[in-house]
PDB file of C-alpha atoms and ligand atoms in Angstrom:
ATOM      1  CA  UNK F 570     102.047  88.155 110.892  1.00  0.00           C
ATOM      2  CA  UNK F 571     102.312  88.008 114.687  1.00  0.00           C
ATOM      3  CA  UNK F 572     105.834  89.668 114.522  1.00  0.00           C
ATOM      4  CA  UNK F 573     104.158  92.407 113.097  1.00  0.00           C
ATOM      5  CA  UNK F 574     101.274  91.988 115.385  1.00  0.00           C
ATOM      6  CA  UNK F 575     104.139  92.011 118.283  1.00  0.00           C
ATOM      7  CA  UNK F 576     105.862  95.210 117.091  1.00  0.00           C
ATOM      8  CA  UNK F 577     102.496  97.311 117.046  1.00  0.00           C
ATOM      9  CA  UNK F 578     101.679  95.763 121.023  1.00  0.00           C
ATOM     10  CA  UNK F 579     105.298  96.684 121.984  1.00  0.00           C
ATOM     11  CA  UNK F 580     105.341  99.985 120.744  1.00  0.00           C
ATOM     12  CA  UNK F 581     101.789 101.007 122.781  1.00  0.00           C
ATOM     13  CA  UNK F 582     103.321  98.903 126.173  1.00  0.00           C
ATOM     14  CA  UNK F 583     100.848  95.909 125.635  1.00  0.00           C
ATOM     15  CA  UNK F 584     101.625  92.037 126.029  1.00  0.00           C
ATOM     16  CA  UNK F 585     100.488  89.626 122.721  1.00  0.00           C
ATOM     17  CA  UNK F 586      98.603  87.559 125.305  1.00  0.00           C
ATOM     18  CA  UNK F 587      96.732  84.172 123.982  1.00  0.00           C
ATOM     19  CA  UNK F 588      93.636  85.280 124.083  1.00  0.00           C
ATOM     20  CA  UNK F 589      94.493  88.389 122.024  1.00  0.00           C
ATOM     21  CA  UNK F 590      96.671  86.084 119.523  1.00  0.00           C
ATOM     22  CA  UNK F 591      93.218  83.736 119.145  1.00  0.00           C
ATOM     23  CA  UNK F 592      91.278  86.710 118.156  1.00  0.00           C
ATOM     24  CA  UNK F 593      93.817  87.763 115.978  1.00  0.00           C
ATOM     25  CA  UNK F 594      94.105  84.264 114.201  1.00  0.00           C
ATOM     26  CA  UNK F 595      90.408  84.072 113.785  1.00  0.00           C
ATOM     27  CA  UNK F 596      89.985  87.258 112.225  1.00  0.00           C
ATOM     28  CA  UNK F 597      93.441  86.750 110.078  1.00  0.00           C
ATOM     29  CA  UNK F 598      91.784  83.464 108.989  1.00  0.00           C
ATOM     30  CA  UNK F 599      88.686  84.867 107.612  1.00  0.00           C
ATOM     31  CA  UNK F 600      88.001  85.827 103.989  1.00  0.00           C
ATOM     32  CA  UNK F 601      85.488  88.796 105.210  1.00  0.00           C
ATOM     33  CA  UNK F 602      84.374  90.743 108.265  1.00  0.00           C
ATOM     34  CA  UNK F 603      82.867  89.095 111.749  1.00  0.00           C
ATOM     35  CA  UNK F 604      80.286  89.545 113.828  1.00  0.00           C
ATOM     36  CA  UNK F 605      81.312  89.092 117.594  1.00  0.00           C
ATOM     37  CA  UNK F 606      79.239  85.859 117.943  1.00  0.00           C
ATOM     38  CA  UNK F 607      81.058  84.144 115.353  1.00  0.00           C
ATOM     39  CA  UNK F 608      84.155  85.427 116.880  1.00  0.00           C
ATOM     40  CA  UNK F 609      83.402  84.325 120.092  1.00  0.00           C
ATOM     41  CA  UNK F 610      82.113  80.745 118.683  1.00  0.00           C
ATOM     42  CA  UNK F 611      85.760  80.114 116.953  1.00  0.00           C
ATOM     43  CA  UNK F 612      87.353  80.760 120.139  1.00  0.00           C
ATOM     44  CA  UNK F 613      86.009  77.993 122.662  1.00  0.00           C
ATOM     45  CA  UNK F 614      88.678  79.044 125.153  1.00  0.00           C
ATOM     46  CA  UNK F 615      88.767  82.903 125.349  1.00  0.00           C
ATOM     47  CA  UNK F 616      85.970  84.132 127.741  1.00  0.00           C
ATOM     48  CA  UNK F 617      83.457  86.037 126.295  1.00  0.00           C
ATOM     49  CA  UNK F 618      84.434  89.334 128.266  1.00  0.00           C
ATOM     50  CA  UNK F 619      87.916  89.082 127.068  1.00  0.00           C
ATOM     51  CA  UNK F 620      87.003  88.968 123.439  1.00  0.00           C
ATOM     52  CA  UNK F 621      85.376  92.291 123.786  1.00  0.00           C
ATOM     53  CA  UNK F 622      87.856  93.766 125.607  1.00  0.00           C
ATOM     54  CA  UNK F 623      90.623  92.517 122.964  1.00  0.00           C
ATOM     55  CA  UNK F 624      88.505  93.770 120.304  1.00  0.00           C
ATOM     56  CA  UNK F 625      87.958  96.893 121.857  1.00  0.00           C
ATOM     57  CA  UNK F 626      91.832  97.249 122.002  1.00  0.00           C
ATOM     58  CA  UNK F 627      92.750  95.806 119.002  1.00  0.00           C
ATOM     59  CA  UNK F 628      90.329  98.981 117.680  1.00  0.00           C
ATOM     60  CA  UNK F 629      91.938 101.691 119.770  1.00  0.00           C
ATOM     61  CA  UNK F 630      95.530 100.243 118.553  1.00  0.00           C
ATOM     62  CA  UNK F 631      94.379 100.513 114.875  1.00  0.00           C
ATOM     63  CA  UNK F 632      94.449  96.493 114.145  1.00  0.00           C
ATOM     64  CA  UNK F 633      90.994  95.991 113.691  1.00  0.00           C
ATOM     65  CA  UNK F 634      88.395  98.428 112.421  1.00  0.00           C
ATOM     66  CA  UNK F 635      84.578  98.459 113.201  1.00  0.00           C
ATOM     67  CA  UNK F 636      82.495  97.792 109.344  1.00  0.00           C
ATOM     68  CA  UNK F 637      78.887  98.788 109.850  1.00  0.00           C
ATOM     69  CA  UNK F 638      76.201  96.894 108.336  1.00  0.00           C
ATOM     70  CA  UNK F 639      72.537  98.014 108.846  1.00  0.00           C
ATOM     71  CA  UNK F 640      71.993  97.983 112.789  1.00  0.00           C
ATOM     72  CA  UNK F 641      75.353  95.135 113.088  1.00  0.00           C
ATOM     73  CA  UNK F 642      78.686  95.535 113.159  1.00  0.00           C
ATOM     74  CA  UNK F 643      81.286  93.334 112.369  1.00  0.00           C
ATOM     75  CA  UNK F 644      85.274  93.366 113.082  1.00  0.00           C
ATOM     76  CA  UNK F 645      88.077  93.227 110.376  1.00  0.00           C
ATOM     77  CA  UNK F 646      91.690  93.555 110.225  1.00  0.00           C
ATOM     78  CA  UNK F 647      93.189  96.708 108.740  1.00  0.00           C
ATOM     79  CA  UNK F 648      96.451  97.335 106.859  1.00  0.00           C
ATOM     80  CA  UNK F 649      99.099  96.162 107.031  1.00  0.00           C
ATOM     81  CA  UNK F 650      97.431  93.323 108.554  1.00  0.00           C
ATOM     82  CA  UNK F 651      94.917  93.033 105.700  1.00  0.00           C
ATOM     83  CA  UNK F 652      94.797  95.040 102.169  1.00  0.00           C
ATOM     84  CA  UNK F 653      92.702  97.924 102.270  1.00  0.00           C
ATOM     85  CA  UNK F 654      89.483  96.855 100.609  1.00  0.00           C
ATOM     86  CA  UNK F 655      85.598  97.793 100.742  1.00  0.00           C
ATOM     87  CA  UNK F 656      82.352  95.431 100.578  1.00  0.00           C
ATOM     88  CA  UNK F 657      79.461  94.893  98.638  1.00  0.00           C
ATOM     89  CA  UNK F 658      76.921  93.995 101.488  1.00  0.00           C
ATOM     90  CA  UNK F 659      73.422  91.912  99.852  1.00  0.00           C
ATOM     91  CA  UNK F 660      70.912  92.992 102.619  1.00  0.00           C
ATOM     92  CA  UNK F 661      68.591  89.831 101.562  1.00  0.00           C
ATOM     93  CA  UNK F 662      71.550  87.296 102.066  1.00  0.00           C
ATOM     94  CA  UNK F 663      73.972  88.914 104.021  1.00  0.00           C
ATOM     95  CA  UNK F 664      76.713  87.453 101.700  1.00  0.00           C
ATOM     96  CA  UNK F 665      80.131  90.218 101.797  1.00  0.00           C
ATOM     97  CA  UNK F 666      81.732  90.601  98.298  1.00  0.00           C
ATOM     98  CA  UNK F 667      85.066  92.838  98.638  1.00  0.00           C
ATOM     99  CA  UNK F 668      86.187  95.044  96.267  1.00  0.00           C
ATOM    100  CA  UNK F 669      89.720  96.247  95.447  1.00  0.00           C
ATOM    101  CA  UNK F 670      89.433  99.145  93.322  1.00  0.00           C
ATOM    102  CA  UNK F 671      92.057 101.280  92.318  1.00  0.00           C
ATOM    103  CA  UNK F 672      89.245 103.500  90.580  1.00  0.00           C
ATOM    104  CA  UNK F 673      88.120 104.187  93.868  1.00  0.00           C
ATOM    105  CA  UNK F 674      91.290 105.181  95.629  1.00  0.00           C
ATOM    106  CA  UNK F 675      91.726 107.382  92.996  1.00  0.00           C
ATOM    107  CA  UNK F 676      88.214 109.349  93.629  1.00  0.00           C
ATOM    108  CA  UNK F 677      88.869 109.287  97.224  1.00  0.00           C
ATOM    109  CA  UNK F 678      92.428 110.832  96.966  1.00  0.00           C
ATOM    110  CA  UNK F 679      91.345 113.371  94.176  1.00  0.00           C
ATOM    111  CA  UNK F 680      88.329 114.556  96.474  1.00  0.00           C
ATOM    112  CA  UNK F 681      90.441 115.187  99.555  1.00  0.00           C
ATOM    113  CA  UNK F 682      93.299 116.707  97.006  1.00  0.00           C
ATOM    114  CA  UNK F 683      90.709 119.357  95.899  1.00  0.00           C
ATOM    115  CA  UNK F 684      89.700 120.333  99.166  1.00  0.00           C
ATOM    116  CA  UNK F 685      93.353 120.595 100.115  1.00  0.00           C
ATOM    117  CA  UNK F 686      92.383 117.697 102.729  1.00  0.00           C
ATOM    118  CA  UNK F 687      95.220 114.787 103.988  1.00  0.00           C
ATOM    119  CA  UNK F 688      92.890 111.734 104.765  1.00  0.00           C
ATOM    120  CA  UNK F 689      93.654 109.441 107.103  1.00  0.00           C
ATOM    121  CA  UNK F 690      90.747 107.174 106.757  1.00  0.00           C
ATOM    122  CA  UNK F 691      87.896 106.280 105.018  1.00  0.00           C
ATOM    123  CA  UNK F 692      84.919 104.131 104.808  1.00  0.00           C
ATOM    124  CA  UNK F 693      82.635 102.866 101.926  1.00  0.00           C
ATOM    125  CA  UNK F 694      80.343 100.055 101.795  1.00  0.00           C
ATOM    126  CA  UNK F 695      77.774  99.447  99.270  1.00  0.00           C
ATOM    127  CA  UNK F 696      74.172  97.517 100.164  1.00  0.00           C
ATOM    128  CA  UNK F 697      71.839  96.040  97.955  1.00  0.00           C
ATOM    129  CA  UNK F 698      71.417  92.549  96.402  1.00  0.00           C
ATOM    130  CA  UNK F 699      73.578  90.066  95.038  1.00  0.00           C
ATOM    131  CA  UNK F 700      73.039  88.706  91.746  1.00  0.00           C
ATOM    132  CA  UNK F 701      71.777  85.335  93.436  1.00  0.00           C
ATOM    133  CA  UNK F 702      69.098  87.512  95.221  1.00  0.00           C
ATOM    134  CA  UNK F 703      68.249  89.750  92.450  1.00  0.00           C
ATOM    135  CA  UNK F 704      67.341  86.789  90.300  1.00  0.00           C
ATOM    136  CA  UNK F 705      65.266  84.952  92.959  1.00  0.00           C
ATOM    137  CA  UNK F 706      63.495  88.359  94.295  1.00  0.00           C
ATOM    138  CA  UNK F 707      62.298  90.074  90.860  1.00  0.00           C
TER     139      UNK F 707
HETATM  140 ZN1   ZN B 791      72.030  87.756  98.279  1.00  0.00          ZN
HETATM  141 ZN1   ZN B 792      89.287 102.358  99.843  1.00  0.00          ZN
END
């Protein structure tokens, strides 16, 4: 994974410094998108400003994407560092569930084709209540 990351960095003229590597490793080790506060806590040796700058750079280089959940945002690695997928987000308990749906990807491609549009990226998140919260609320 670091090799692919180094390739992206070298191509853009950046060095893979140890703070950048630390932030990448935290994101790579996570099952779901991370809030910036969680990334800061997970990188105790990296100062806060470097983490903000690193995430800004990663997002600019297309290594991470920002996923908005309500008024908060979280960071997640993009393909090829993490396979393309979407999320279900429970607004009650905050749980995030990954969705890998071929059906959804086919619909996205079909919609773009109908409009003679060449898609570069898309976002698709569903918010609502998870199974556990539905049972507790109703
Ligand atoms: Zn829930
Ligand atoms: Zn998709």
